[in-house]
Coordinates of C-alpha atoms and ligand atoms in Angstrom, one line a residue:
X244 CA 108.0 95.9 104.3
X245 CA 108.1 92.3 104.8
X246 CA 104.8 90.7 104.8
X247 CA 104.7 87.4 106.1
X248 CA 102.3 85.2 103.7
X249 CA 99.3 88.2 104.0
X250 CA 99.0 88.6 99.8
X251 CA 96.6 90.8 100.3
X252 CA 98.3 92.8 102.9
X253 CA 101.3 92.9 100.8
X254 CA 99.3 93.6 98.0
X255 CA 98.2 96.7 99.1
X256 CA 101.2 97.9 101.4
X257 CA 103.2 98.3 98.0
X258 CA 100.6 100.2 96.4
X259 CA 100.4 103.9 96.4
X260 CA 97.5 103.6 98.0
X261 CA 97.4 101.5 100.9
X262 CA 94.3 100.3 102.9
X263 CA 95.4 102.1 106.0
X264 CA 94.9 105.1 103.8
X265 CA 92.0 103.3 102.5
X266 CA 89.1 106.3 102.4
X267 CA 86.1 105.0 104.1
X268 CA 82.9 104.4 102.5
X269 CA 82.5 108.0 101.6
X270 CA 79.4 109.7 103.7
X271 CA 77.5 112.7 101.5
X272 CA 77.5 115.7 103.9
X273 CA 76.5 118.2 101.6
X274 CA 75.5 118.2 98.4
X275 CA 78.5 117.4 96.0
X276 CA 80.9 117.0 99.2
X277 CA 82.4 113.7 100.2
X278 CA 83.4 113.6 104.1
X279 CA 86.6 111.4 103.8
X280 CA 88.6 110.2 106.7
X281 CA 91.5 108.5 105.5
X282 CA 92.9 106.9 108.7
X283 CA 93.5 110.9 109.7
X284 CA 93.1 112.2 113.4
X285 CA 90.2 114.5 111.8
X286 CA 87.8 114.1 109.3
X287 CA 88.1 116.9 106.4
X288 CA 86.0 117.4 103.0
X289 CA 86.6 116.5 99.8
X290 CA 85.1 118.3 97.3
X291 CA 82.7 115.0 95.0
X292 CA 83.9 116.7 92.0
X293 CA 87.9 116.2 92.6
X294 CA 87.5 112.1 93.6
X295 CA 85.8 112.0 89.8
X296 CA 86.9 112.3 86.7
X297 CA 85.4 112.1 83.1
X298 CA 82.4 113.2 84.9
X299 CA 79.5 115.5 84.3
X300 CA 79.4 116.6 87.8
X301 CA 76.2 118.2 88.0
X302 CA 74.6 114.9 86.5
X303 CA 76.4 113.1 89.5
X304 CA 75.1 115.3 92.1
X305 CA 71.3 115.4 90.5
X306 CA 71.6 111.5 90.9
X307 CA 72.8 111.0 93.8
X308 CA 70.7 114.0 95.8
X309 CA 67.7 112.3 94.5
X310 CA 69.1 108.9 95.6
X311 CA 66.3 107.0 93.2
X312 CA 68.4 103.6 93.5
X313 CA 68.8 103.1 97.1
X314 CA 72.5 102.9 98.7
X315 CA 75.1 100.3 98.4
X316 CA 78.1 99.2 100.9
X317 CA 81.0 97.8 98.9
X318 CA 83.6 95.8 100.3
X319 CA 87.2 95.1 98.5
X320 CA 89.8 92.2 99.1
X321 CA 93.1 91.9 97.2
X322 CA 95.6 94.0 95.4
X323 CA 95.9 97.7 94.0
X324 CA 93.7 96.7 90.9
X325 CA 90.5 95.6 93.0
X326 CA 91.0 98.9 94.8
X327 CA 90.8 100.6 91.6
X328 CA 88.0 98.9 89.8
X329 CA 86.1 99.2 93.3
X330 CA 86.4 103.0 92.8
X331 CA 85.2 102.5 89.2
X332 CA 82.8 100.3 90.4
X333 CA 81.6 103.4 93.1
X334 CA 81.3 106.2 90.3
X335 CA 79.4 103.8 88.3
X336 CA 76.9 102.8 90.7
X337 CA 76.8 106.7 92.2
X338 CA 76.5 108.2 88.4
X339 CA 73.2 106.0 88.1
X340 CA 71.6 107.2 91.6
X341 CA 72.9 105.0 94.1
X342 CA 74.5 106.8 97.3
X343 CA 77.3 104.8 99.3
X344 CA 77.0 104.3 102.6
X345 CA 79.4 103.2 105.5
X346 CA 77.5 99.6 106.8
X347 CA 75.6 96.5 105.0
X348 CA 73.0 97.3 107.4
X349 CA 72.4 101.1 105.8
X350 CA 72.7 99.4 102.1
X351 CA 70.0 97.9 99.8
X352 CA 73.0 96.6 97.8
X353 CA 75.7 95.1 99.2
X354 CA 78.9 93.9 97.2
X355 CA 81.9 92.5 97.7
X356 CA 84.8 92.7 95.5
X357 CA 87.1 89.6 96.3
X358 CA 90.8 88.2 95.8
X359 CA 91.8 84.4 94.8
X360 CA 95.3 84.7 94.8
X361 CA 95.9 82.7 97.4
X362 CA 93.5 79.5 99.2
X363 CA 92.9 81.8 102.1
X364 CA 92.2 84.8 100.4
X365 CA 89.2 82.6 98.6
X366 CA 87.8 81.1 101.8
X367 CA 87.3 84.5 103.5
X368 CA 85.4 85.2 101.0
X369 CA 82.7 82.6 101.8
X370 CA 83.2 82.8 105.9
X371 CA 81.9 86.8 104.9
X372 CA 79.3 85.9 102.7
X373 CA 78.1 83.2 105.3
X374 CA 77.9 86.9 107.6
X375 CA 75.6 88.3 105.0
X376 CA 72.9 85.7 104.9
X377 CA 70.3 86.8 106.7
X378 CA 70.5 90.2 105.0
X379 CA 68.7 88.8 101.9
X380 CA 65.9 88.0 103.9
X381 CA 65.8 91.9 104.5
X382 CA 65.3 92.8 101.1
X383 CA 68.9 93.7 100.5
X384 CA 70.7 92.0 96.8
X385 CA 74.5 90.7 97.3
X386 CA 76.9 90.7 94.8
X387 CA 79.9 89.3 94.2
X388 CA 82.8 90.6 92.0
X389 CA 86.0 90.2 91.4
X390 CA 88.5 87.2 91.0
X391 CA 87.1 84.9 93.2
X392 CA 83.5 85.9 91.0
X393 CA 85.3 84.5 88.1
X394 CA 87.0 81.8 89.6
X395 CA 83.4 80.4 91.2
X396 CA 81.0 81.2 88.7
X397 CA 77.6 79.9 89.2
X398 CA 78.8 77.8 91.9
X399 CA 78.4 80.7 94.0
X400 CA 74.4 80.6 93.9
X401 CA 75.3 76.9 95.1
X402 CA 77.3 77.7 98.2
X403 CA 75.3 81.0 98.8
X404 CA 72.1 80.7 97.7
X405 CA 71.6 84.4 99.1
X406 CA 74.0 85.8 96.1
X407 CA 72.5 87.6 93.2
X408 CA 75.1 89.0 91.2
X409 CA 78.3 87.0 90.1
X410 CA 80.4 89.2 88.2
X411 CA 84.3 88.3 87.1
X412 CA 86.4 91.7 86.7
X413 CA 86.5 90.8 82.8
X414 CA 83.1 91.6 82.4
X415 CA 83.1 95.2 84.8
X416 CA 81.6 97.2 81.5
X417 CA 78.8 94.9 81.3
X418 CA 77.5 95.7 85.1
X419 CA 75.4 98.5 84.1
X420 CA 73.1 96.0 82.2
X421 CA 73.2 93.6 85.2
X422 CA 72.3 96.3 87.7
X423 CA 69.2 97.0 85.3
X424 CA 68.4 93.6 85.4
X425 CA 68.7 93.2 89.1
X426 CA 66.4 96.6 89.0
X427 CA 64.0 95.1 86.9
X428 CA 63.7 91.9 89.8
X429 CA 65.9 89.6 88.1
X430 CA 66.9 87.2 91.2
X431 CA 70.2 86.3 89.6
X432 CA 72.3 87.6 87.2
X433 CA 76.1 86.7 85.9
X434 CA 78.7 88.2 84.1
X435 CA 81.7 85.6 83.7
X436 CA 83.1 86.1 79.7
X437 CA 86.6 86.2 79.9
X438 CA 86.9 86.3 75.9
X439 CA 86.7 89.9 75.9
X440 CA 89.2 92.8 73.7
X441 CA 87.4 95.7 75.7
X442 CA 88.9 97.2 78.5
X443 CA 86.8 98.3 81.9
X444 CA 86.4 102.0 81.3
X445 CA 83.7 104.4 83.3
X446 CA 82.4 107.7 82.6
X447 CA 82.7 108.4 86.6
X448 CA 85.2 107.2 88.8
X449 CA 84.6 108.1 92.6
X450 CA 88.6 108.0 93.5
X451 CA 89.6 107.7 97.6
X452 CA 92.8 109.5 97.2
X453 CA 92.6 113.1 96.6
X454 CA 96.3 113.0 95.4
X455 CA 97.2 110.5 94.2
X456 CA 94.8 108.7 91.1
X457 CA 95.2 105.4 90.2
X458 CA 94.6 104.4 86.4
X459 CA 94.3 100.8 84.9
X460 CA 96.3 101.1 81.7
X461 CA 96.2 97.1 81.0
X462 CA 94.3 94.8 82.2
X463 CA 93.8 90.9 82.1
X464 CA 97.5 88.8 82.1
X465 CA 98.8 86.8 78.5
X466 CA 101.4 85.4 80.9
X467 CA 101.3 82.2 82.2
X468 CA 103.1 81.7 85.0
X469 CA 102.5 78.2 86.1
X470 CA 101.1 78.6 90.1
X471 CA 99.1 82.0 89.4
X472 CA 95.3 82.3 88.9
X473 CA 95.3 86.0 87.3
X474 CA 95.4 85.1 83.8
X475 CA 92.1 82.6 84.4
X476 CA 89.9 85.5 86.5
X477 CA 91.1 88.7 84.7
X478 CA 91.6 86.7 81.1
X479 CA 93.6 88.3 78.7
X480 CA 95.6 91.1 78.3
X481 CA 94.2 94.2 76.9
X482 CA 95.5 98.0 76.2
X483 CA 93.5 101.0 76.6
X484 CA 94.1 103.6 74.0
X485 CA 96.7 106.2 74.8
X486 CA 94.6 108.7 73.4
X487 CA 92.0 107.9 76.4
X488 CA 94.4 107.5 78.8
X489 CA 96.1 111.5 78.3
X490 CA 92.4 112.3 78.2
X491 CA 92.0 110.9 81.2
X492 CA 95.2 112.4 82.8
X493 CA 94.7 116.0 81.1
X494 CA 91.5 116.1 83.6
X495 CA 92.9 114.4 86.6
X496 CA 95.6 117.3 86.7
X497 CA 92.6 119.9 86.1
X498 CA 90.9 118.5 88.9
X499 CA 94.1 118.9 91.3
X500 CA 95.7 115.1 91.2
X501 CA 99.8 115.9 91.1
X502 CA 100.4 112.4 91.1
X503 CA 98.9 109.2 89.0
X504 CA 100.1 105.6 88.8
X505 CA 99.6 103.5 86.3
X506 CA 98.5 100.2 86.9
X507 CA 98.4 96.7 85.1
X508 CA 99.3 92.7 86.4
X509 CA 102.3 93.7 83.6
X510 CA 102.1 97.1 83.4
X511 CA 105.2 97.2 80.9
X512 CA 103.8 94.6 78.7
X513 CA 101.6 97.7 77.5
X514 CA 100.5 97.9 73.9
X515 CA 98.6 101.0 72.7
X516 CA 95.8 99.8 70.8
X517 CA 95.7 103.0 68.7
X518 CA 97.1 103.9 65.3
X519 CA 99.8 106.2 67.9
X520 CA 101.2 102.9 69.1
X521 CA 102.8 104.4 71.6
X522 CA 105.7 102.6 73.8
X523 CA 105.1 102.0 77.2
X524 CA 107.9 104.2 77.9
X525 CA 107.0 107.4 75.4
X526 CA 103.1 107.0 77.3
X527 CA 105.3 107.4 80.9
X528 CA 106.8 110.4 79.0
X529 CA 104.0 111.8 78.1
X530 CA 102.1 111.0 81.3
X531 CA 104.7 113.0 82.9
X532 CA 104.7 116.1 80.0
X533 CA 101.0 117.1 81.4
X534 CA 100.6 120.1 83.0
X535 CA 100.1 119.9 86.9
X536 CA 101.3 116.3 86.8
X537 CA 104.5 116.0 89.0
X538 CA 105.0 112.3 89.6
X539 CA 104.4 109.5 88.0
X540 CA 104.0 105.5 89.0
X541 CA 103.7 102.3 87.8
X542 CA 102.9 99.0 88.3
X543 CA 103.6 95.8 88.6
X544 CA 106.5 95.5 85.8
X545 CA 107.1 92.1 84.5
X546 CA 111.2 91.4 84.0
X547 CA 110.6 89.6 80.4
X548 CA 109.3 93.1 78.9
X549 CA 111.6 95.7 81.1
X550 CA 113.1 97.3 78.2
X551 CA 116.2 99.7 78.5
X552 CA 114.0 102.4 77.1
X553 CA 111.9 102.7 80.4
X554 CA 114.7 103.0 82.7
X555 CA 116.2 106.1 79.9
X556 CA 112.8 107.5 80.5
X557 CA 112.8 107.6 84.4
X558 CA 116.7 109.0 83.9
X559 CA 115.6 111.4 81.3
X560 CA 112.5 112.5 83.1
X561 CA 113.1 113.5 87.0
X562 CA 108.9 112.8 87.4
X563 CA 109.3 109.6 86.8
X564 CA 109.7 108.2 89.9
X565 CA 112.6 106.5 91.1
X566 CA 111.6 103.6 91.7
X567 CA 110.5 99.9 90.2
X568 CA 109.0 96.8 91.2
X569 CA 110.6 94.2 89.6
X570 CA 109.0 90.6 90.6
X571 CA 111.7 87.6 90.8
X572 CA 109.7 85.0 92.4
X573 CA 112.8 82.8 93.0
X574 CA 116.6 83.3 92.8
X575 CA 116.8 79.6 90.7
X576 CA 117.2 79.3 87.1
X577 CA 115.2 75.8 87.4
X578 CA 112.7 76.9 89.5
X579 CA 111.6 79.9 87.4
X580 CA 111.5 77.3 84.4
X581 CA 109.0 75.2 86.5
X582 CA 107.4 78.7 87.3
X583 CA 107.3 80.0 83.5
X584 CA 108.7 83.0 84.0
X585 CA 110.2 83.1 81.0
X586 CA 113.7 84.8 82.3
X587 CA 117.0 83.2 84.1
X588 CA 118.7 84.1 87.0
X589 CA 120.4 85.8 84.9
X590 CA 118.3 87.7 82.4
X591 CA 117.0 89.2 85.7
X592 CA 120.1 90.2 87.1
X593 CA 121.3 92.0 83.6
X594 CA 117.7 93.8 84.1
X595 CA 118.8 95.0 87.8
X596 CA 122.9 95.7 86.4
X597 CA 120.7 98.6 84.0
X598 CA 119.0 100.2 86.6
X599 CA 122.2 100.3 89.1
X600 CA 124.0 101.9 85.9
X601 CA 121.5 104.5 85.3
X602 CA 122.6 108.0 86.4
X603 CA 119.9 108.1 88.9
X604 CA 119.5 106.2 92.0
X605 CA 116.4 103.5 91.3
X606 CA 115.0 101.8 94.2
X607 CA 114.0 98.3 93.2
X608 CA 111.6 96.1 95.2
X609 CA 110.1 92.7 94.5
X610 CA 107.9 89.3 95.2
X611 CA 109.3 86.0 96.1
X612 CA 107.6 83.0 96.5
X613 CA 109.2 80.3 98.8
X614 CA 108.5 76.5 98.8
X615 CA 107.6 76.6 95.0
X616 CA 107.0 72.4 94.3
X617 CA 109.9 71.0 94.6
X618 CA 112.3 73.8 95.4
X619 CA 115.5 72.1 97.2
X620 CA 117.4 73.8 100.0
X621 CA 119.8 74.5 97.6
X622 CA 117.3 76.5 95.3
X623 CA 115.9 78.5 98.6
X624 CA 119.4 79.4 98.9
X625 CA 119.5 80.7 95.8
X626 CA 116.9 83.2 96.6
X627 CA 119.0 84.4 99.2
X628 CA 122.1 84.9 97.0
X629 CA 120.0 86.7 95.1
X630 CA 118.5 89.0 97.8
X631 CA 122.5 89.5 98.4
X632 CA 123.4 90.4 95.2
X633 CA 120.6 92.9 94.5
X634 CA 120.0 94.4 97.7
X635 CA 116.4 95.4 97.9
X636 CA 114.7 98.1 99.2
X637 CA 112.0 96.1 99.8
X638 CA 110.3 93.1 99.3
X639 CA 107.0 91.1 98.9
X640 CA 107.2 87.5 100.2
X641 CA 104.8 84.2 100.1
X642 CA 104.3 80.9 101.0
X643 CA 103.5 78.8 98.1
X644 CA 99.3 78.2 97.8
X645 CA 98.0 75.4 95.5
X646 CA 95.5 77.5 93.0
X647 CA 92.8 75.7 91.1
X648 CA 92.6 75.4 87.1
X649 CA 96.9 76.2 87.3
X650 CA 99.7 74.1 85.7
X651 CA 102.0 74.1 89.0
X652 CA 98.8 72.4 91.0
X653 CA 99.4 69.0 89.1
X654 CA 103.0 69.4 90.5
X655 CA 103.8 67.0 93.9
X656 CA 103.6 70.1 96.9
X657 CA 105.1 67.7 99.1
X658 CA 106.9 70.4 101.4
X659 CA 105.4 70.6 104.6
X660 CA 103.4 74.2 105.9
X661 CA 106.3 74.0 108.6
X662 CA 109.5 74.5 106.4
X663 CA 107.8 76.7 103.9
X664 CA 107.0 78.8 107.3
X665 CA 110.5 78.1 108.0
X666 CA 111.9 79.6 104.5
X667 CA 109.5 82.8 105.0
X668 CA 110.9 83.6 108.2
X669 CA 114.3 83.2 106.9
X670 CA 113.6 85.5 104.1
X671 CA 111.9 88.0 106.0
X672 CA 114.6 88.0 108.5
X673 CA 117.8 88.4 105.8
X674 CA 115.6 91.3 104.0
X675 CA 115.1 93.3 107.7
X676 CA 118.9 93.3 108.0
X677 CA 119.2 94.8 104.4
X678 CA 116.4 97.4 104.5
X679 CA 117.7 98.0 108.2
X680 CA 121.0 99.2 106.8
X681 CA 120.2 100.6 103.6
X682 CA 117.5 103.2 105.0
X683 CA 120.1 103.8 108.1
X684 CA 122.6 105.3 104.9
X685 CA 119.7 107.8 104.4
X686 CA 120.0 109.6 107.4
X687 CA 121.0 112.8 106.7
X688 CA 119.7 113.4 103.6
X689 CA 117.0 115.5 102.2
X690 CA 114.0 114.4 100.3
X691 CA 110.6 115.6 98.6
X692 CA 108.2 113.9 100.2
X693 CA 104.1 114.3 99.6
X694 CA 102.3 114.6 102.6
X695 CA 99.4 112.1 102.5
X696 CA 98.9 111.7 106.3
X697 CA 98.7 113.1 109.1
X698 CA 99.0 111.8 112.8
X699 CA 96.5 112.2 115.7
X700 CA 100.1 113.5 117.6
X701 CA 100.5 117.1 116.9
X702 CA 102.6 118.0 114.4
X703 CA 103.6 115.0 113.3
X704 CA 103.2 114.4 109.5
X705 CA 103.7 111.0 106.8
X706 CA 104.1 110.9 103.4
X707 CA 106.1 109.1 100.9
X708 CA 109.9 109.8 99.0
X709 CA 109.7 109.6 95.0
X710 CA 111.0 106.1 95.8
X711 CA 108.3 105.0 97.4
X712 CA 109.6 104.9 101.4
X713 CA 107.2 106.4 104.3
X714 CA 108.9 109.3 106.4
X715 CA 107.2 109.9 109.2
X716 CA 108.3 113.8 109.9
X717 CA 107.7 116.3 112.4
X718 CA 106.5 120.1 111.3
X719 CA 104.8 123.2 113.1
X720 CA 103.0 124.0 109.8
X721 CA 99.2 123.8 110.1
X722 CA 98.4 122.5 107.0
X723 CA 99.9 120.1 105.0
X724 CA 98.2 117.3 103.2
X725 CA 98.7 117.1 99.7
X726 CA 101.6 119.6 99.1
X727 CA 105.1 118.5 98.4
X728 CA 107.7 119.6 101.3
X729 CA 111.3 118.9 101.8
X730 CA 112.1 116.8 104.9
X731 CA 115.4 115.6 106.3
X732 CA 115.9 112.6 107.4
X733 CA 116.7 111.6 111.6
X734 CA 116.5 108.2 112.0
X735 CA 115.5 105.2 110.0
X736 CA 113.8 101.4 111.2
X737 CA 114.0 98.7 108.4
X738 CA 109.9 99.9 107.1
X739 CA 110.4 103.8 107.2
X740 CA 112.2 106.6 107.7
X741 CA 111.7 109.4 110.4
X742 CA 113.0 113.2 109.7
X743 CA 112.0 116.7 110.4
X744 CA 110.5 119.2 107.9
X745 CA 113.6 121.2 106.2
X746 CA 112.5 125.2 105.3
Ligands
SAM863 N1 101.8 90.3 87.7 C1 102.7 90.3 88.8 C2 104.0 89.6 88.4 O1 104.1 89.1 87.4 O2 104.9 89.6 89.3 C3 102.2 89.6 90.0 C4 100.8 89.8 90.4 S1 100.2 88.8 91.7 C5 98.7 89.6 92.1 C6 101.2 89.3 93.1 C7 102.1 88.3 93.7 O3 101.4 87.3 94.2 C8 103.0 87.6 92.7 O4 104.1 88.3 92.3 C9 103.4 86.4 93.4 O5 104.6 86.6 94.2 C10 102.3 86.1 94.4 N2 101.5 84.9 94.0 C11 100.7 84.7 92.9 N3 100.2 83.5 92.9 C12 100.7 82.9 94.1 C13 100.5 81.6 94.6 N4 99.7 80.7 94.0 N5 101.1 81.3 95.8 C14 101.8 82.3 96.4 N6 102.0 83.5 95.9 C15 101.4 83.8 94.8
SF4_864 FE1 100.2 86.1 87.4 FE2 102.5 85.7 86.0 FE3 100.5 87.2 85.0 FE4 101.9 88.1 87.1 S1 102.7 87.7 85.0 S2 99.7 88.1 86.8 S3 102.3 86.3 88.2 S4 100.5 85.0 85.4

């Protein structure tokens, strides 16, 4: 998929779990059943024990039948991690009473987990909170998390006197304490630490896929690349215990999850807190040795930390999926120095010559930022030599956006909007015509696919290849969500594949 300048769009289009498949704010039909919609022609139900984990279920149920905290409507903005902590955030808030509800108007709570990747991303934020205004005057409390939470700070009670929660995703564990507060009628309360060694870990986590669970196995960023705000709103990087993690995992298969992907800013950079000291590649391993677990993800890996040792693991271990994102940013030696990225040109490319020689086709995707300060024509075409010489299978693309508190803002951004536009479109246009033919070299093949949607057409189905490509497929079956089927492929348009179920 190529993206245009939409981080947040990319953001989630990438991930496993994207906000087309996004479950709605989950309504309680019946006690201990979620009614979940996810984007299907017909609503189905979802059993509130199988989107939890680490749960006492019963204790969730008593808590939320007797709804003693009133409702909340939460709202997310950004990438794969703010979907994830927003379904932390859910079980937290259900496992102490509170019931979720579809509208701002049914909630007495109303948050809104935000993104400040990018300028625009930032402003939204404040254009919706101008939207919620008058709801304060109702009696409801709004909250803001997340990145642009951090980034803000107290400022926020400036801009939107209406807030009454600030809360950074550094400080998630401490929520419980501010929600008591808030309960108590505190008016405003903040969490904003950043100087934290814990890691943001619930007893509940109320999950909107019922296949596929996403688990945060480092958080925070101890890179520094020079135009990104990560490292300053999710602060530093932090492990959770492998131990926890398998725990964790062990239950999601009990519950019925086949497939889990891990998630960090640099997921690779992993490093297992406990006296096991595990390797990010032996945790994939044994991720992938539970029982009932048939595939498993990860994400986003950083190039400086992609070790020959994972890509023997996703040979060695066919539930590994086939497939990495591998960020480049730019196809310039010079420009990732002004970036920090801590890698060449070249580094990179020795990264993608051991994944093209492993004995197993990888599919390799990526981000690229165009009109970096001070990137020449001659640098831009760079990038494209690059996108030549590696031949993604898909890729993640930006305009440059001036971020506060980061080095590359003190750099002269003299390029106008126009020709980073320009660049973009050039990009995007170069990477059509290589997804276009790669994916048209598919047809005729065969390939597992999990069904994770299904079309208001009859008999039409979706779902998505160990390498991470949509195939939208025809079937007479009935039922099909959530089981692994065979499908071969028909036809193939540069964003997804088209095939027919193969018995
Ligand atoms: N940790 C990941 C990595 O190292 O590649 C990136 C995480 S970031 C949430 C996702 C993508 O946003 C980055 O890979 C980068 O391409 C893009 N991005 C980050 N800061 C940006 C900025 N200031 N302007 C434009 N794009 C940006
Ligand atoms: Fe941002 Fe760089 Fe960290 Fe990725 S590795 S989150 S781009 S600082």
């Amino acid at each position: 998929m190529v993206d245009g300048d939409n981080i947040e769009a990319v953001c989630r289009a990438f991930s496993a779990h994207s906000r087309t498949r996004r479950c709605p704010p989950a309504r309680q039909s019946k006690a201990g059943v979620i009614n979940c919609d996810l984007g299907m022609s017909k609503p189905f139900d979802i059993e509130l024990e199988r989107l939890t984990s680490q749960a006492s279920y019963s204790e969730i149920v008593r808590g939320v039948a007797a709804g003693q905290r009133g409702t909340f409507f939460l709202e997310t903005f950004g990438c794969q991690m703010n979907d994830h902590d927003s379904e932390k955030v859910a079980g937290l808030l259900l496992s102490r009473g509170y019931q979720q509800v579809e509208t701002p108007e049914a909630a007495s709570l109303i948050l809104y987990n935000t993104c400040s990747i990018r300028e625009k991303a930032a402003q939204k934020v404040f254009s919706r909170l101008g939207e919620y205004r008058e709801k304060q005057s109702e009696g409801k409390v709004i909250g803001v998390l997340g990145c642009v939470a951090q980034q803000e700070g107290e400022e926020i009670f400036k801009r939107a006197p209406w807030v009454s929660l600030v809360c950074g995703s550094a400080s998630y564990r401490k929520l419980p304490d501010m929600l008591t507060q808030l309960e108590a009628g505190n008016q405003r309360v903040t969490g904003l630490d950043t100087d934290t060694d814990a890691t943001f870990e619930t007893e509940v986590t109320r999950r909107d896929n019922p296949w596929r669970a996403y688990l945060t196995i480092i958080e925070g960023c101890d890179k520094a690349c020079s135009y990104c705000v990560v490292p300053f709103t999710r602060g530093p990087e932090r492990s959770r215990g492998s131990d926890s993690i398998l725990k964790e995992v062990r239950q999601l298969a009990e519950l019925g999850y086949s497939e889990v992907q891990l998630l960090g800013q640099t997921v690779n950079s992993y490093a297992d807190p406990t006296p096991r000291k595990m390797r990010f590649s032996e945790l994939l391993l044994a991720v992938a040795d539970v029982q009932g677990i048939r595939r498993v993800r990860f994400t986003t890996s950083h190039p400086s930390d992609f070790t020959p040792d994972i890509v023997e693991a996703i040979e060695g271990q066919p539930k590994i999926c086939d497939h990495v994102h591998l960020p480049v940013q730019s196809g310039s030696t010079r420009v990732l120095r002004a970036m920090q990225r801590t890698y060449s040109r070249e580094e990179y490319l020795e990264k993608i010559a051991m994944m093209r020689d492993a004995n197993r086709p990888i599919a390799i995707t990526t981000d690229i930022i165009v009109g970096f300060p001070g990137e020449t024509e001659f640098e831009f075409e760079e990038t494209l030599s690059l996108l030549e010489e590696v031949q993604y299978d898909n890729l993640f693309s930006f305009k440059y956006s001036p971020r506060p508190n980061t080095p590359s803002l003190s750099m002269s951004d003299s390029m106008l909007e126009e020709e980073k536009g320009r660049r973009l479109a050039v990009l995007q246009d170069r990477q059509r015509e290589i997804q276009s033919a790669k994916n048209a070299r598919l047809v005729g093949k065969r390939f597992e696919v999990l069904v994770s949607g299904k079309s208001r057409r009859e008999n039409q189905w979706s779902g998505y290849t160990t390498s991470h490509r949509m195939i939208n497929f025809a079937s007479q079956e009935r039922e099909l969500l959530g089981t692994y089927v065979q499908v071969r492929v028909t036809g193939a348009s540069p964003n997804s594949l088209l095939g027919d179920h193969a018995v």
